[in-house]
Tab-separated table of C-alpha atoms in Angstrom:
chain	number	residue	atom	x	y	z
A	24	UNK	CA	0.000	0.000	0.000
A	25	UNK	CA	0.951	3.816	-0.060
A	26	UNK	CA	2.652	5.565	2.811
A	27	UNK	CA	0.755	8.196	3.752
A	28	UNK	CA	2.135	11.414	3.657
A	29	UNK	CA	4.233	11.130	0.860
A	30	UNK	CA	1.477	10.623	-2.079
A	31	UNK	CA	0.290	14.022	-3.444
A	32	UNK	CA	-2.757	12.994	-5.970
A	33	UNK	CA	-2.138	16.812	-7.521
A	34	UNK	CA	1.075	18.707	-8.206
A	35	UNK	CA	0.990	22.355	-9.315
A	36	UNK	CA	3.761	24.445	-10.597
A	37	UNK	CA	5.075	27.397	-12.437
A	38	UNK	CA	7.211	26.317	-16.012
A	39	UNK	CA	11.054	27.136	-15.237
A	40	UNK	CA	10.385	25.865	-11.635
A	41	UNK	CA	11.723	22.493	-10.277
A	42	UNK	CA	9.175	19.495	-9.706
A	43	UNK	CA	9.314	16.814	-6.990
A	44	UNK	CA	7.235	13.697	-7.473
A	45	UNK	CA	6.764	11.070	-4.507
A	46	UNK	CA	6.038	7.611	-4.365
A	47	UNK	CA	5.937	4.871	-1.978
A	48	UNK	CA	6.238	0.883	-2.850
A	49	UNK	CA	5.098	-1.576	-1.479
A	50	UNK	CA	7.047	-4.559	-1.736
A	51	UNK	CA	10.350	-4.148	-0.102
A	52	UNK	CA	12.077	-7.213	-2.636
A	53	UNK	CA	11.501	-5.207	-5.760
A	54	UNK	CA	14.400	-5.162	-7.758
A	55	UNK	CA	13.345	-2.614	-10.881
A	56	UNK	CA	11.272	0.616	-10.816
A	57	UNK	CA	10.423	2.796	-13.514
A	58	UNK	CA	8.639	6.084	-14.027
A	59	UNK	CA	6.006	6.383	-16.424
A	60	UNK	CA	4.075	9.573	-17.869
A	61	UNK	CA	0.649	9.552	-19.322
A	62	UNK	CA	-1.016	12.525	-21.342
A	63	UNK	CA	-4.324	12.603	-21.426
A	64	UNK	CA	-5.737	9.671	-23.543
A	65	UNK	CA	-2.515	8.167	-24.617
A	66	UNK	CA	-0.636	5.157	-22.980
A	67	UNK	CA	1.943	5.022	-19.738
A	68	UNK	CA	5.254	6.393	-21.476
A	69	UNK	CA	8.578	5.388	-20.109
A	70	UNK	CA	10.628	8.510	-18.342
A	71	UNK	CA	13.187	6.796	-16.540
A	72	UNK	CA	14.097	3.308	-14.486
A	73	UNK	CA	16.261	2.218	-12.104
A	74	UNK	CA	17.738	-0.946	-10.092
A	75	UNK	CA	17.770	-1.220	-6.805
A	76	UNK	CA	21.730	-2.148	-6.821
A	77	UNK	CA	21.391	2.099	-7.175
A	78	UNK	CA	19.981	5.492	-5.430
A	79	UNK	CA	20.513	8.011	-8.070
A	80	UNK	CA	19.701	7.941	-12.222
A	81	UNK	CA	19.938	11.319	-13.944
A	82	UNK	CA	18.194	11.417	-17.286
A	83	UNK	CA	17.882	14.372	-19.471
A	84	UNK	CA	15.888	16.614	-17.284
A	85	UNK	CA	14.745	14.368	-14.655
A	86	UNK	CA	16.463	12.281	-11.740
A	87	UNK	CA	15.084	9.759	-10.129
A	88	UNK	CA	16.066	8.778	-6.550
A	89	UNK	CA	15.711	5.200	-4.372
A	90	UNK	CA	15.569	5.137	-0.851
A	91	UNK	CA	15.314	1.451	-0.552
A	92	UNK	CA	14.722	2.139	3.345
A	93	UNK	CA	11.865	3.163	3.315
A	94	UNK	CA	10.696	2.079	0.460
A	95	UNK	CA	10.610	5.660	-1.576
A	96	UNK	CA	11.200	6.473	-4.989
A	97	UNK	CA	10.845	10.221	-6.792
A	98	UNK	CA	11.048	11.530	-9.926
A	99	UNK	CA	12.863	15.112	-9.954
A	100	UNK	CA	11.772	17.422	-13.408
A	101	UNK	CA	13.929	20.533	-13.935
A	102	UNK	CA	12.584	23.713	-15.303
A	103	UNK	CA	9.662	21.663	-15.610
A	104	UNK	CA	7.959	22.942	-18.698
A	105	UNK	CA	4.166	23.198	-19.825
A	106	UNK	CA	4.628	19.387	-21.970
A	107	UNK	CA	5.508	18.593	-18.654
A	108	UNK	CA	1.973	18.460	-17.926
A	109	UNK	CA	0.631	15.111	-17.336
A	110	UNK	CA	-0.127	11.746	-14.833
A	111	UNK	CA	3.099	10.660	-13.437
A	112	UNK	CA	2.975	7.249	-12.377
A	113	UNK	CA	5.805	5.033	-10.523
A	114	UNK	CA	6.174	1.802	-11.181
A	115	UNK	CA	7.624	-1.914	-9.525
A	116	UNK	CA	9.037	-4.843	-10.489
A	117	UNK	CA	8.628	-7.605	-8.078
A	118	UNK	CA	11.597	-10.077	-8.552
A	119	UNK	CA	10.721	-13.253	-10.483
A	120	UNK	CA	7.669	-12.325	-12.175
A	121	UNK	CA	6.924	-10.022	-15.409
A	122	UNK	CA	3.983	-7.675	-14.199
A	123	UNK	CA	4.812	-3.809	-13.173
A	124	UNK	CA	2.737	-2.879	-10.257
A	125	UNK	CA	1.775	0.900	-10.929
A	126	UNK	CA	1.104	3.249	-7.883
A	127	UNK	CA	-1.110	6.099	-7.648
A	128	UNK	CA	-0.427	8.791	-10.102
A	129	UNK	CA	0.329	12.348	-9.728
A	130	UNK	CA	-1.301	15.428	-11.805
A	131	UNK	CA	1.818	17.417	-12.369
A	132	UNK	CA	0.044	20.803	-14.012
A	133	UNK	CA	2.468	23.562	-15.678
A	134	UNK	CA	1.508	27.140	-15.788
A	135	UNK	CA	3.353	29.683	-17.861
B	3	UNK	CA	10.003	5.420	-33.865
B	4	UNK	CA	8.622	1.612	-33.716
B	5	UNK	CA	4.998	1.574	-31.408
B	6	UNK	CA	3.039	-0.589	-30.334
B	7	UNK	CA	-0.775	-0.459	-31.522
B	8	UNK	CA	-3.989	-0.940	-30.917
B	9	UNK	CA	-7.546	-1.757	-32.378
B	10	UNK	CA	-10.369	-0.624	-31.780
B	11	UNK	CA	-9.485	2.636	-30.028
B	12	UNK	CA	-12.948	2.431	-28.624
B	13	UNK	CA	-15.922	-0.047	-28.349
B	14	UNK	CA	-18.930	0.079	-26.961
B	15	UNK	CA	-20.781	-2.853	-26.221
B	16	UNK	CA	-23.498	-4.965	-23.991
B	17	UNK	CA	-22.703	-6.156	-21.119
B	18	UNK	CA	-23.022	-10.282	-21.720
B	19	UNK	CA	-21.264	-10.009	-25.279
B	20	UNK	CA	-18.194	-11.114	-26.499
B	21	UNK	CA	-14.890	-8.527	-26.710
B	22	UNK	CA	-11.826	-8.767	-28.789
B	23	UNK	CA	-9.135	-6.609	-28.685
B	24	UNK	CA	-6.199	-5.895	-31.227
B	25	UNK	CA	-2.959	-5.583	-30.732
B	26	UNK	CA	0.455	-5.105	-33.186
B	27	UNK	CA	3.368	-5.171	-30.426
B	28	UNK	CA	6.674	-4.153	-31.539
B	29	UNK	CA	8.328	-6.483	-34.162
B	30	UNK	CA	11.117	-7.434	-32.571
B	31	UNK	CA	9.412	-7.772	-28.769
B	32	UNK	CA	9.215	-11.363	-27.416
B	33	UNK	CA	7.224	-10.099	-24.218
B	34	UNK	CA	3.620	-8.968	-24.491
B	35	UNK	CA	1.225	-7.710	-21.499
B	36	UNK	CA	-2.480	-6.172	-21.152
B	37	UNK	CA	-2.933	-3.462	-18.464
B	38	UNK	CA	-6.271	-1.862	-17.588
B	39	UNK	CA	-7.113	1.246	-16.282
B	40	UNK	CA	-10.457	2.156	-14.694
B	41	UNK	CA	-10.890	5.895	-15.348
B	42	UNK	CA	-9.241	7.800	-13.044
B	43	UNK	CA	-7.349	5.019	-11.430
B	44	UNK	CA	-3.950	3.397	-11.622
B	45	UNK	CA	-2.827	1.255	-14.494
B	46	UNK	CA	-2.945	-2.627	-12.922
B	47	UNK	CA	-1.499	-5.652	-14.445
B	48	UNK	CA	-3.526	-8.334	-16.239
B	49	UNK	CA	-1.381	-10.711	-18.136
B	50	UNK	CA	2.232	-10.933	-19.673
B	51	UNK	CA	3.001	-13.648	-22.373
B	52	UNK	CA	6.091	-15.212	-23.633
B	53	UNK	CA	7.175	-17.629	-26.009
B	54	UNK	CA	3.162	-17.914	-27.141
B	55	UNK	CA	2.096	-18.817	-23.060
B	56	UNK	CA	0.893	-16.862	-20.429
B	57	UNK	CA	4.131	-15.843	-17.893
B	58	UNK	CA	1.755	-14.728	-15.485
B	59	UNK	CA	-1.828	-13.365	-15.239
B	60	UNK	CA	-3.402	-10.906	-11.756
B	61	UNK	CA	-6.407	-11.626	-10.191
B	62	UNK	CA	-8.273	-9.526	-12.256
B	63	UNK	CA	-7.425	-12.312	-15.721
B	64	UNK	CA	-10.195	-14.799	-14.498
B	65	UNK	CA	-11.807	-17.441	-16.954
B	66	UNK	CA	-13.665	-14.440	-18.858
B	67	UNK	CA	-10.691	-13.716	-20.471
B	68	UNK	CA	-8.156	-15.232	-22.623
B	69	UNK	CA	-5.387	-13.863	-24.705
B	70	UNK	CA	-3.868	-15.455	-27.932
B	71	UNK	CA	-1.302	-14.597	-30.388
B	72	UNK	CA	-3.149	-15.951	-33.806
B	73	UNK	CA	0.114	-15.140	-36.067
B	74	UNK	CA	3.352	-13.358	-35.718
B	75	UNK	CA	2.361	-10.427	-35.477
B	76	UNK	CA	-1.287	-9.995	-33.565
B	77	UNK	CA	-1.815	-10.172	-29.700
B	78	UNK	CA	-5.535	-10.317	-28.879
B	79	UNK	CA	-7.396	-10.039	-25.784
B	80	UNK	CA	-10.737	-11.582	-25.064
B	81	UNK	CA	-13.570	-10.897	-22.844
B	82	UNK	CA	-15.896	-13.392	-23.107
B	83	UNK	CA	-19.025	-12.273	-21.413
B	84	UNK	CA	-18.421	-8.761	-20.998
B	85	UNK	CA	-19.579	-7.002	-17.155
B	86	UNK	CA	-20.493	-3.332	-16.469
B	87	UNK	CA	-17.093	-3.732	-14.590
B	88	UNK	CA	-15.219	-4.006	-17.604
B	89	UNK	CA	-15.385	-0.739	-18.927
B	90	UNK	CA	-11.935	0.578	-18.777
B	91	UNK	CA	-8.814	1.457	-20.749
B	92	UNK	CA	-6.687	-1.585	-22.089
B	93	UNK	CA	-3.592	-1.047	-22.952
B	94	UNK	CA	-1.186	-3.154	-24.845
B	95	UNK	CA	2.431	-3.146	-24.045
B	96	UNK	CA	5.850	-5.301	-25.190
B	97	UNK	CA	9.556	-5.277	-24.509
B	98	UNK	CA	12.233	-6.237	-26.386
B	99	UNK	CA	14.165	-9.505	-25.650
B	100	UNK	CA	16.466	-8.615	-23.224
B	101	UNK	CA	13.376	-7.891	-20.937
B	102	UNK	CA	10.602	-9.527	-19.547
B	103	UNK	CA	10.378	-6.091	-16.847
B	104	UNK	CA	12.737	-4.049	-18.595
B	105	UNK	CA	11.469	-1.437	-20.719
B	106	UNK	CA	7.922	-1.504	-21.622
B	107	UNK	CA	6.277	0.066	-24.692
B	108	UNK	CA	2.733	0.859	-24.701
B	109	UNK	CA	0.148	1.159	-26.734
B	110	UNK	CA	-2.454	4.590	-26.574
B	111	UNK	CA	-5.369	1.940	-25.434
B	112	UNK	CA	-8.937	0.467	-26.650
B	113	UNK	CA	-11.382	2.115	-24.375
B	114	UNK	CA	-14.036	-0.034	-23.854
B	115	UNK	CA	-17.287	0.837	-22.618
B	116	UNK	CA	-19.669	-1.611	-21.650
B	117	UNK	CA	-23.591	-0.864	-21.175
């Protein structure tokens, strides 16, 4: 399940300003987590993954970082932009199997 | 860019009948999944399918469905006896061959609405 707390359903910011996107997982043997983004009416598009064998992945743009203690992973978007604008949605990979379990997403909403 | 795709991009149909839904995954994928989403709610697992056999399948993939992979290039999902509880976005995904978790490619989804 979700820690509560760190789950905000709606994110809003200002374009050029930094975003910080939270999620909790639940299962504390997942191996592979991934970030997806979804515009309205399209499909879950990959952002970014990492391994748990790490804490930090810098992409173009966006970081994402692991704290395997307590099970937290976020998704970092600099000068976040209006495109930016979307449902952010983390992502698990429970060792051994093939499904993703998908957490809660987050609005992220730009305004110029 | 190579995507995955989908047909119908939506259907609307009674509950009790028969659904199929299209999919062309990525030519060179070996994995293949369906994922729902109920509007407004998180994207959840229903079955991933490898080497033409299901990997794994959720909760959610009872006997009403079935999934089948008719040629080399199709990936179908059936409902059999569709339920108001159906209606949702399916979505389509595949990974290459290194993968059966790594990167997954998805399609834009069949919304289906069932009445």
């Amino acid at each position: 399940g979700e820690s509560v707390g760190l789950h905000l359903p709606t994110l809003s910011v200002q374009e050029g300003d930094n975003s910080i996107i939270n999620c909790a997982y639940s299962n504390s043997a997942s191996d592979y987590f991934i970030w997806y983004k979804q515009e309205s009416g399209k499909g879950p598009q990959f952002i970014i993954d990492i391994r748990s064998n790490m804490d930090k992945r810098q992409g173009q743009r966006v970081t994402v970082l692991l704290n395997k203690t307590v099970k937290h992973l976020s998704l970092q978007i600099a000068a976040t932009q209006p495109g930016d604008s979307a449902v952010y949605f983390c992502a698990e990979a429970p060792p051994g199997g093939t499904a993703l379990i998908f957490g809660k997403g987050t609005t992220l909403s730009v305004s110029s | 860019e190579p995507e995955v795709t989908q047909t119908p991009s939506h259907q609307v149909t009674q509950m009790g009948q028969e659904v199929i839904l299209r999919c062309v995954p990525i030519s060179n994928h070996l994995y293949f999944y369906w994922y729902r989403q109920i509007l407004g709610q998180k994207v959840e697992f229903l079955v991933s399918f490898y080497n033409n056999e299901i990997s794994e399948k959720s909760e959610i993939f009872d006997d009403q469905f079935s999934v089948e992979r008719p040629d080399g290039s199709n990936f179908t999902l059936k409902i059999r006896s569709t339920k108001l509880e159906d209606s949702a976005m399916y979505f389509c995904a595949s990974s290459a061959p290194g993968g059966g978790t790594g990167e997954l490619f998805f399609g834009e989804g069949s919304r289906l609405t069932v009445l």
